[in-house]
Tab-separated table of C-alpha atoms in Angstrom:
chain	number	residue	atom	x	y	z
A	1006	UNK	CA	4.089	27.950	25.374
A	1007	UNK	CA	5.411	29.325	27.466
A	1008	UNK	CA	3.792	30.917	30.395
A	1009	UNK	CA	2.539	34.110	28.588
A	1010	UNK	CA	3.589	36.741	31.425
A	1011	UNK	CA	6.815	35.894	29.253
A	1012	UNK	CA	5.870	37.957	26.088
A	1013	UNK	CA	5.460	40.767	25.389
A	1014	UNK	CA	2.864	42.679	23.207
A	1015	UNK	CA	2.947	46.521	21.321
A	1016	UNK	CA	-0.844	47.460	20.122
A	1017	UNK	CA	-0.376	50.072	17.823
A	1018	UNK	CA	-3.913	52.057	18.254
A	1019	UNK	CA	-4.442	56.155	17.865
A	1020	UNK	CA	-8.236	55.636	19.299
A	1021	UNK	CA	-7.449	55.745	23.000
A	1022	UNK	CA	-10.657	52.417	24.329
A	1023	UNK	CA	-9.988	50.618	21.806
A	1024	UNK	CA	-6.114	50.586	22.757
A	1025	UNK	CA	-7.200	50.334	26.333
A	1026	UNK	CA	-9.540	47.697	26.212
A	1027	UNK	CA	-7.186	45.402	23.868
A	1028	UNK	CA	-4.807	46.313	26.504
A	1029	UNK	CA	-6.702	45.248	29.210
A	1030	UNK	CA	-7.421	41.839	27.446
A	1031	UNK	CA	-3.748	41.145	27.029
A	1032	UNK	CA	-3.196	41.868	30.460
A	1033	UNK	CA	-6.558	39.947	32.341
A	1034	UNK	CA	-4.059	36.962	30.618
A	1035	UNK	CA	-0.934	37.528	32.098
A	1036	UNK	CA	1.012	40.058	28.963
A	1037	UNK	CA	3.162	42.155	28.910
A	1038	UNK	CA	1.438	44.838	26.838
A	1039	UNK	CA	2.815	48.038	25.550
A	1040	UNK	CA	0.787	50.827	23.180
A	1041	UNK	CA	1.646	53.603	21.635
A	1042	UNK	CA	-1.158	55.998	20.049
A	1043	UNK	CA	0.628	56.465	16.598
A	1044	UNK	CA	2.748	53.906	14.107
A	1045	UNK	CA	5.848	56.433	14.483
A	1046	UNK	CA	5.542	55.807	18.715
A	1047	UNK	CA	5.023	52.585	17.980
A	1048	UNK	CA	8.215	52.308	15.310
A	1049	UNK	CA	9.879	53.617	17.917
A	1050	UNK	CA	9.238	51.338	21.338
A	1051	UNK	CA	9.730	48.528	18.530
A	1052	UNK	CA	12.755	49.224	18.329
A	1053	UNK	CA	13.590	50.180	21.587
A	1054	UNK	CA	11.077	47.170	23.740
A	1055	UNK	CA	11.739	43.407	20.259
A	1056	UNK	CA	8.114	42.826	21.953
A	1057	UNK	CA	7.077	39.284	20.482
A	1058	UNK	CA	4.278	39.982	18.834
A	1059	UNK	CA	2.639	43.607	16.656
A	1060	UNK	CA	-0.463	44.409	16.179
A	1061	UNK	CA	-1.571	47.050	15.051
A	1062	UNK	CA	-4.450	49.246	13.764
A	1063	UNK	CA	-4.315	50.080	9.865
A	1064	UNK	CA	-6.492	52.984	9.425
A	1065	UNK	CA	-4.638	56.063	11.575
A	1066	UNK	CA	-3.857	59.316	10.505
A	1067	UNK	CA	0.296	60.319	9.340
A	1068	UNK	CA	1.537	56.186	9.663
A	1069	UNK	CA	-1.823	54.281	8.665
A	1070	UNK	CA	-0.731	49.660	10.333
A	1071	UNK	CA	0.830	49.218	6.801
A	1072	UNK	CA	2.352	51.552	6.268
A	1073	UNK	CA	4.125	50.422	9.814
A	1074	UNK	CA	3.998	46.876	8.486
A	1075	UNK	CA	6.954	47.212	4.934
A	1076	UNK	CA	8.952	49.560	8.183
A	1077	UNK	CA	8.953	46.568	10.457
A	1078	UNK	CA	9.877	43.789	7.619
A	1079	UNK	CA	12.278	46.605	6.574
A	1080	UNK	CA	14.157	46.985	9.702
A	1081	UNK	CA	16.411	43.822	9.943
A	1082	UNK	CA	16.597	44.253	13.888
A	1083	UNK	CA	12.730	43.350	14.052
A	1084	UNK	CA	11.499	41.838	10.442
A	1085	UNK	CA	11.225	38.205	12.590
A	1086	UNK	CA	8.293	40.326	14.750
A	1087	UNK	CA	4.882	38.713	13.829
A	1088	UNK	CA	2.397	41.547	13.452
A	1089	UNK	CA	-1.052	40.777	13.202
A	1090	UNK	CA	-3.679	44.248	11.849
A	1091	UNK	CA	-6.859	45.165	12.751
A	1092	UNK	CA	-9.255	47.536	10.827
A	1093	UNK	CA	-12.575	48.168	11.036
A	1094	UNK	CA	-12.484	46.796	6.797
A	1095	UNK	CA	-14.048	44.145	6.069
A	1096	UNK	CA	-12.666	44.295	2.421
A	1097	UNK	CA	-10.678	41.199	0.430
A	1098	UNK	CA	-7.872	43.665	-0.682
A	1099	UNK	CA	-7.734	45.354	2.144
A	1100	UNK	CA	-6.565	41.684	4.391
A	1101	UNK	CA	-3.950	41.213	0.642
A	1102	UNK	CA	-3.000	44.217	1.369
A	1103	UNK	CA	-2.057	44.322	4.694
A	1104	UNK	CA	-0.431	39.966	4.092
A	1105	UNK	CA	1.366	42.238	1.397
A	1106	UNK	CA	2.925	45.174	3.561
A	1107	UNK	CA	3.731	41.785	6.081
A	1108	UNK	CA	1.336	41.682	8.392
A	1109	UNK	CA	1.152	38.044	9.399
A	1110	UNK	CA	-3.435	37.544	10.560
A	1111	UNK	CA	-6.074	40.400	10.051
A	1112	UNK	CA	-8.505	40.842	12.694
A	1113	UNK	CA	-11.486	43.457	11.324
A	1114	UNK	CA	-13.077	45.218	14.680
A	1115	UNK	CA	-14.560	44.733	16.312
A	1116	UNK	CA	-13.109	41.859	17.660
A	1117	UNK	CA	-13.798	39.207	20.775
A	1118	UNK	CA	-12.080	38.938	23.543
A	1119	UNK	CA	-12.057	34.687	23.012
A	1120	UNK	CA	-11.198	35.213	19.471
A	1121	UNK	CA	-7.920	37.553	19.304
A	1122	UNK	CA	-7.025	35.436	22.173
A	1123	UNK	CA	-7.410	32.845	20.433
A	1124	UNK	CA	-4.838	34.829	17.735
A	1125	UNK	CA	-3.108	35.700	19.598
A	1126	UNK	CA	-2.355	32.423	20.966
A	1127	UNK	CA	-1.540	31.235	17.890
A	1128	UNK	CA	0.422	32.347	17.068
A	1129	UNK	CA	3.324	32.927	20.404
A	1130	UNK	CA	2.167	29.487	20.293
A	1131	UNK	CA	5.575	27.780	19.201
A	1132	UNK	CA	8.185	31.358	19.498
A	1133	UNK	CA	10.510	31.801	22.360
A	1134	UNK	CA	9.846	34.828	24.097
A	1135	UNK	CA	12.421	36.960	23.991
A	1136	UNK	CA	13.438	38.009	27.200
A	1137	UNK	CA	13.521	33.656	28.250
A	1138	UNK	CA	15.917	33.863	25.732
A	1139	UNK	CA	17.743	36.838	26.820
A	1140	UNK	CA	17.900	34.929	29.709
A	1141	UNK	CA	20.781	31.982	28.161
A	1142	UNK	CA	22.851	34.728	26.193
A	1143	UNK	CA	25.683	33.976	28.626
A	1144	UNK	CA	25.139	30.201	28.899
A	1145	UNK	CA	28.134	27.681	26.709
A	1146	UNK	CA	26.689	26.991	23.163
A	1147	UNK	CA	26.970	23.012	22.919
A	1148	UNK	CA	29.783	22.352	20.877
A	1149	UNK	CA	28.505	22.566	17.137
A	1150	UNK	CA	30.256	19.327	14.524
A	1151	UNK	CA	31.907	20.898	11.868
A	1152	UNK	CA	29.565	20.555	8.910
A	1153	UNK	CA	30.828	18.298	6.055
A	1154	UNK	CA	31.899	20.570	2.690
A	1155	UNK	CA	28.361	20.028	-0.002
A	1156	UNK	CA	29.171	18.438	-2.971
A	1157	UNK	CA	28.350	20.740	-6.047
A	1158	UNK	CA	24.897	19.615	-7.666
A	1159	UNK	CA	23.491	22.747	-9.611
A	1160	UNK	CA	21.286	22.475	-12.379
A	1161	UNK	CA	20.510	19.108	-13.992
A	1162	UNK	CA	21.547	19.188	-17.419
A	1163	UNK	CA	18.515	17.480	-18.550
A	1164	UNK	CA	21.019	14.223	-19.899
A	1165	UNK	CA	18.273	11.769	-17.970
A	1166	UNK	CA	14.337	12.269	-18.101
A	1167	UNK	CA	11.871	10.186	-17.356
A	1168	UNK	CA	9.934	8.456	-19.644
A	1169	UNK	CA	7.147	10.064	-21.323
A	1170	UNK	CA	4.822	7.014	-20.368
A	1171	UNK	CA	3.550	7.155	-17.292
A	1172	UNK	CA	2.138	9.994	-14.893
A	1173	UNK	CA	4.496	11.839	-12.943
A	1174	UNK	CA	3.068	14.623	-10.015
A	1175	UNK	CA	4.949	17.206	-7.846
A	1176	UNK	CA	3.402	18.248	-5.180
A	1177	UNK	CA	5.488	21.494	-3.139
A	1178	UNK	CA	4.902	23.793	-0.519
A	1179	UNK	CA	5.193	26.902	-0.133
A	1180	UNK	CA	6.453	26.827	3.329
A	1181	UNK	CA	6.362	23.761	6.091
A	1182	UNK	CA	2.863	23.298	7.156
A	1183	UNK	CA	1.244	24.037	4.090
A	1184	UNK	CA	-0.106	20.728	3.713
A	1185	UNK	CA	2.546	19.139	0.329
A	1186	UNK	CA	2.505	16.064	2.494
A	1187	UNK	CA	-1.971	15.742	3.288
A	1188	UNK	CA	-1.928	16.088	0.235
A	1189	UNK	CA	0.512	13.495	-1.546
A	1190	UNK	CA	-0.962	11.033	0.591
A	1191	UNK	CA	-4.886	12.251	0.133
A	1192	UNK	CA	-3.603	12.001	-4.102
A	1193	UNK	CA	-1.401	9.252	-3.869
A	1194	UNK	CA	-4.667	6.955	-2.074
A	1195	UNK	CA	-7.750	8.021	-4.343
A	1196	UNK	CA	-5.637	7.216	-7.548
A	1197	UNK	CA	-5.172	4.101	-5.925
A	1198	UNK	CA	-8.455	3.912	-5.076
A	1199	UNK	CA	-9.460	4.386	-8.557
A	1200	UNK	CA	-7.911	1.529	-9.666
A	1201	UNK	CA	-4.576	3.551	-10.695
A	1202	UNK	CA	-1.228	1.742	-9.750
A	1203	UNK	CA	0.507	4.377	-7.786
A	1204	UNK	CA	3.530	5.196	-5.964
A	1205	UNK	CA	4.054	7.553	-3.349
A	1206	UNK	CA	7.639	8.582	-2.662
A	1207	UNK	CA	9.107	11.442	0.061
A	1208	UNK	CA	12.066	12.783	-1.130
A	1209	UNK	CA	11.924	14.433	2.578
A	1210	UNK	CA	15.807	13.083	3.528
A	1211	UNK	CA	15.425	14.580	7.237
A	1212	UNK	CA	12.549	14.691	8.444
A	1213	UNK	CA	9.943	11.411	6.990
A	1214	UNK	CA	6.621	12.659	7.010
A	1215	UNK	CA	4.394	10.143	5.057
A	1216	UNK	CA	6.230	7.232	7.030
A	1217	UNK	CA	4.751	9.053	10.102
A	1218	UNK	CA	1.166	10.254	9.149
A	1219	UNK	CA	0.767	6.554	7.545
A	1220	UNK	CA	3.242	4.305	10.869
A	1221	UNK	CA	5.262	2.403	8.367
A	1222	UNK	CA	7.776	0.563	10.089
A	1223	UNK	CA	9.240	-0.664	7.665
A	1224	UNK	CA	12.988	0.405	8.688
A	1225	UNK	CA	14.511	0.764	5.137
A	1226	UNK	CA	13.321	2.840	2.574
A	1227	UNK	CA	15.076	5.001	0.262
A	1228	UNK	CA	17.630	6.451	3.344
A	1229	UNK	CA	18.873	2.299	2.928
A	1230	UNK	CA	18.643	2.077	-0.334
A	1231	UNK	CA	21.420	5.438	-0.869
A	1232	UNK	CA	23.599	3.857	1.794
A	1233	UNK	CA	24.752	0.839	-0.978
A	1234	UNK	CA	27.009	1.392	-3.718
A	1235	UNK	CA	24.934	3.490	-6.556
A	1236	UNK	CA	25.763	1.226	-8.529
A	1237	UNK	CA	22.737	-1.275	-6.686
A	1238	UNK	CA	20.548	1.332	-6.402
A	1239	UNK	CA	17.617	-0.088	-9.162
A	1240	UNK	CA	18.978	-3.498	-8.244
A	1241	UNK	CA	17.705	-2.977	-4.252
A	1242	UNK	CA	14.985	-0.497	-4.566
A	1243	UNK	CA	11.719	-3.338	-4.919
A	1244	UNK	CA	12.475	-4.115	-1.525
A	1245	UNK	CA	12.510	-1.347	0.225
A	1246	UNK	CA	9.124	-0.605	-1.478
A	1247	UNK	CA	5.900	-0.483	0.784
A	1248	UNK	CA	2.596	-2.222	0.369
A	1249	UNK	CA	-0.257	-0.242	1.189
A	1250	UNK	CA	-2.444	-1.248	-0.171
A	1251	UNK	CA	-3.947	-3.698	-4.151
A	1252	UNK	CA	-2.311	-0.487	-6.491
A	1253	UNK	CA	-0.748	1.636	-3.707
A	1254	UNK	CA	3.381	1.491	-3.485
A	1255	UNK	CA	5.149	3.545	-0.675
A	1256	UNK	CA	8.963	4.819	-0.989
A	1257	UNK	CA	9.447	5.984	2.362
A	1258	UNK	CA	12.390	7.640	4.207
A	1259	UNK	CA	12.676	7.865	7.833
A	1260	UNK	CA	13.433	10.601	10.661
A	1261	UNK	CA	17.480	11.911	10.918
A	1262	UNK	CA	16.472	14.554	12.387
A	1263	UNK	CA	20.125	13.641	14.751
A	1264	UNK	CA	22.491	12.677	11.454
A	1265	UNK	CA	23.900	14.905	8.119
A	1266	UNK	CA	21.301	13.900	5.506
A	1267	UNK	CA	22.588	11.735	3.442
A	1268	UNK	CA	23.831	13.354	-0.123
A	1269	UNK	CA	21.832	12.685	-3.129
A	1270	UNK	CA	22.623	14.967	-6.336
A	1271	UNK	CA	20.393	15.550	-8.634
A	1272	UNK	CA	20.708	13.463	-11.685
A	1273	UNK	CA	21.079	10.623	-8.661
A	1274	UNK	CA	17.553	11.277	-7.908
A	1275	UNK	CA	16.301	11.225	-11.106
A	1276	UNK	CA	18.478	8.168	-12.588
A	1277	UNK	CA	17.635	5.915	-9.617
A	1278	UNK	CA	13.048	7.725	-10.125
A	1279	UNK	CA	13.149	6.277	-13.493
A	1280	UNK	CA	11.900	2.915	-12.904
A	1281	UNK	CA	9.626	3.575	-11.054
A	1282	UNK	CA	7.729	5.117	-13.727
A	1283	UNK	CA	5.930	2.828	-15.966
A	1284	UNK	CA	2.633	2.508	-18.976
A	1285	UNK	CA	-0.246	3.710	-17.160
A	1286	UNK	CA	1.151	3.999	-13.501
A	1287	UNK	CA	1.168	7.177	-12.033
A	1288	UNK	CA	4.304	8.369	-9.214
A	1289	UNK	CA	3.299	10.795	-6.900
A	1290	UNK	CA	5.829	12.697	-4.773
A	1291	UNK	CA	6.262	14.744	-1.636
A	1292	UNK	CA	9.423	17.062	-2.538
A	1293	UNK	CA	8.567	18.704	1.104
A	1294	UNK	CA	9.171	22.859	0.920
A	1295	UNK	CA	12.567	23.634	0.148
A	1296	UNK	CA	13.480	23.855	-3.603
A	1297	UNK	CA	17.100	21.831	-3.799
A	1298	UNK	CA	18.887	20.677	-6.918
A	1299	UNK	CA	17.225	17.723	-6.257
A	1300	UNK	CA	13.404	18.958	-5.972
A	1301	UNK	CA	13.661	21.224	-8.700
A	1302	UNK	CA	16.225	17.975	-11.193
A	1303	UNK	CA	12.185	16.045	-9.932
A	1304	UNK	CA	9.743	19.220	-10.890
A	1305	UNK	CA	11.226	19.851	-13.983
A	1306	UNK	CA	10.576	16.377	-15.614
A	1307	UNK	CA	6.816	16.543	-13.572
A	1308	UNK	CA	3.888	16.512	-16.086
A	1309	UNK	CA	1.998	17.955	-12.944
A	1310	UNK	CA	3.295	20.066	-10.311
A	1311	UNK	CA	1.285	21.395	-7.384
A	1312	UNK	CA	1.974	24.077	-4.814
A	1313	UNK	CA	0.306	23.562	-1.902
A	1314	UNK	CA	-0.025	27.376	0.238
A	1315	UNK	CA	-1.880	28.707	3.601
A	1316	UNK	CA	-4.319	31.618	3.158
A	1317	UNK	CA	-1.392	33.480	5.708
A	1318	UNK	CA	1.005	36.105	4.735
A	1319	UNK	CA	4.552	33.884	4.402
A	1320	UNK	CA	2.539	31.020	2.777
A	1321	UNK	CA	0.376	33.383	0.048
A	1322	UNK	CA	4.547	35.758	-0.294
A	1323	UNK	CA	6.129	32.620	-1.002
A	1324	UNK	CA	3.492	31.019	-3.332
A	1325	UNK	CA	3.792	34.119	-5.309
A	1326	UNK	CA	7.414	34.048	-5.921
A	1327	UNK	CA	7.752	30.278	-6.629
A	1328	UNK	CA	4.984	30.240	-9.152
A	1329	UNK	CA	6.840	32.879	-10.292
A	1330	UNK	CA	9.568	30.531	-10.921
A	1331	UNK	CA	8.171	28.051	-11.632
A	1332	UNK	CA	6.720	29.319	-14.475
A	1333	UNK	CA	10.346	29.879	-15.205
A	1334	UNK	CA	12.087	26.821	-14.992
A	1335	UNK	CA	8.560	24.033	-15.781
A	1336	UNK	CA	9.209	22.715	-19.733
A	1337	UNK	CA	6.275	24.601	-20.624
A	1338	UNK	CA	4.206	20.924	-21.202
A	1339	UNK	CA	3.993	20.720	-17.473
A	1340	UNK	CA	0.997	21.921	-15.988
A	1341	UNK	CA	1.036	24.121	-12.694
A	1342	UNK	CA	-1.465	23.776	-10.549
A	1343	UNK	CA	-1.950	25.904	-6.980
A	1344	UNK	CA	-4.011	24.739	-3.790
A	1345	UNK	CA	-5.082	26.800	-0.891
A	1346	UNK	CA	-5.743	24.078	2.713
A	1347	UNK	CA	-7.896	26.169	4.665
A	1348	UNK	CA	-7.409	24.144	8.026
A	1349	UNK	CA	-9.259	26.876	9.976
A	1350	UNK	CA	-12.223	27.443	8.198
A	1351	UNK	CA	-12.712	31.232	8.620
A	1352	UNK	CA	-10.652	32.522	5.698
A	1353	UNK	CA	-12.598	35.285	4.177
A	1354	UNK	CA	-10.836	35.728	1.109
A	1355	UNK	CA	-12.468	35.736	-2.360
A	1356	UNK	CA	-11.201	33.147	-4.187
A	1357	UNK	CA	-10.807	35.920	-7.465
A	1358	UNK	CA	-8.884	38.466	-4.697
A	1359	UNK	CA	-6.369	35.581	-3.756
A	1360	UNK	CA	-5.533	34.538	-7.572
A	1361	UNK	CA	-5.004	38.340	-7.484
A	1362	UNK	CA	-2.894	38.489	-5.574
A	1363	UNK	CA	-0.128	34.891	-6.671
A	1364	UNK	CA	-1.029	35.956	-10.649
A	1365	UNK	CA	-1.757	32.006	-10.900
A	1366	UNK	CA	-5.644	30.448	-11.073
A	1367	UNK	CA	-6.829	28.342	-7.449
A	1368	UNK	CA	-7.466	24.552	-8.989
A	1369	UNK	CA	-9.039	24.862	-5.036
A	1370	UNK	CA	-9.715	25.744	-0.943
A	1371	UNK	CA	-9.808	22.282	0.553
A	1372	UNK	CA	-11.167	23.171	3.700
A	1373	UNK	CA	-10.164	20.221	6.081
A	1374	UNK	CA	-11.450	20.214	9.337
A	1375	UNK	CA	-9.046	19.888	12.602
A	1376	UNK	CA	-11.056	17.708	14.334
A	1377	UNK	CA	-10.871	15.412	10.659
A	1378	UNK	CA	-7.424	15.728	9.596
A	1379	UNK	CA	-7.145	14.552	14.062
A	1380	UNK	CA	-8.545	11.494	13.728
A	1381	UNK	CA	-6.363	10.908	10.958
A	1382	UNK	CA	-3.677	11.043	12.113
A	1383	UNK	CA	-4.559	9.213	14.684
A	1384	UNK	CA	-5.184	6.666	12.510
A	1385	UNK	CA	-2.862	6.437	10.651
A	1386	UNK	CA	-5.050	6.877	7.490
A	1387	UNK	CA	-5.338	9.370	4.685
A	1388	UNK	CA	-8.690	12.091	5.257
A	1389	UNK	CA	-10.162	10.843	2.050
A	1390	UNK	CA	-10.738	7.925	3.676
A	1391	UNK	CA	-11.574	8.553	7.111
A	1392	UNK	CA	-14.696	9.973	5.524
A	1393	UNK	CA	-15.059	9.187	1.848
A	1394	UNK	CA	-18.221	11.878	1.540
A	1395	UNK	CA	-17.051	15.096	3.528
A	1396	UNK	CA	-16.411	18.023	0.837
A	1397	UNK	CA	-12.532	17.060	0.750
A	1398	UNK	CA	-12.412	14.377	0.586
A	1399	UNK	CA	-14.797	14.524	-2.449
A	1400	UNK	CA	-12.167	18.054	-3.985
A	1401	UNK	CA	-9.769	15.724	-3.661
A	1402	UNK	CA	-10.967	12.745	-5.183
A	1403	UNK	CA	-12.160	15.265	-8.399
A	1404	UNK	CA	-7.899	16.577	-8.528
A	1405	UNK	CA	-7.358	12.625	-9.058
A	1406	UNK	CA	-9.327	12.300	-12.015
A	1407	UNK	CA	-7.642	15.817	-12.864
A	1408	UNK	CA	-5.083	14.000	-12.949
A	1409	UNK	CA	-5.959	10.324	-14.406
A	1410	UNK	CA	-7.616	12.091	-17.079
A	1411	UNK	CA	-4.252	14.925	-18.492
């Protein structure tokens, strides 16, 4: 993280004492802090000062914090600025209203200084300070490679379909870091340990997260298949599979961050995956978080679609839109599930309120301990293998049993 002195934070609160306390706490950590005692003044400062973060009180006269959020998100120049809303109202509906208006996080007053600073740090952690970015405006830009023209794909017209035998579960993230890869790995492992023959497929041809997560050294996989003539893909597929356990096979991709992604059309994807669907066999596909034509082709043939999200504004808003879209494109017999990953342990929004916001039932809320998550990643094993009796492991195994019975 860049030194906090480079970050500019705008605090908007109509109570002078609260405003002074928050400013002082942030300034003691070296942040450049601006203060405003009304929503109108705050919007004016946001426009002129371009802060890296806005912190706004929800309950203010004339213009409340929710309206400030909406106006910030509705102004192109300001729309990408993260917002933390704080208020004395600790009600789920108010929090969801804040997320809906555009807040990225929500704090209930009174807030301990340590918690406030931790939330600020987490929001700013992956962002480059605007002041630092502006110093590089006149530096020469690196030469860009001319992009290759994209091959037109369009939606699949069901000329190719998966066989009815076997089970296909597609796991999709509402955004990056929502837990899709974690769930896909742990579901596949749980199915395999239940004695079900399972294949786990990574459809992310750029990131290759499953291979990284499980420290698989197999250098070929799906990437290598796609470099061969299409007529040989099915023949080449068995040699590119990795054996993880007695009942679990992996079809991996490996990170290609510096390369052009290999072209893959929707109908090619379905044709390639068809041989993996066998009677009594489970196919779990990590679809990443981008709803491409290739991903939509897989979703159109899946028995189960699982959307993963986190309890924060962007993921909740994306998930609501994604779930609406899935109900439009998924076959009537396809089960669409929503699962929340709570990596912080701080989620205080009731189950029912989240379902109302998403307009969709929740299959589960998975509380994932950051310590256990780090241990699993460092040991290159699934969470359910690290601690089989943890609440998260038990919930994932229950979901796997639901897939077996479906």
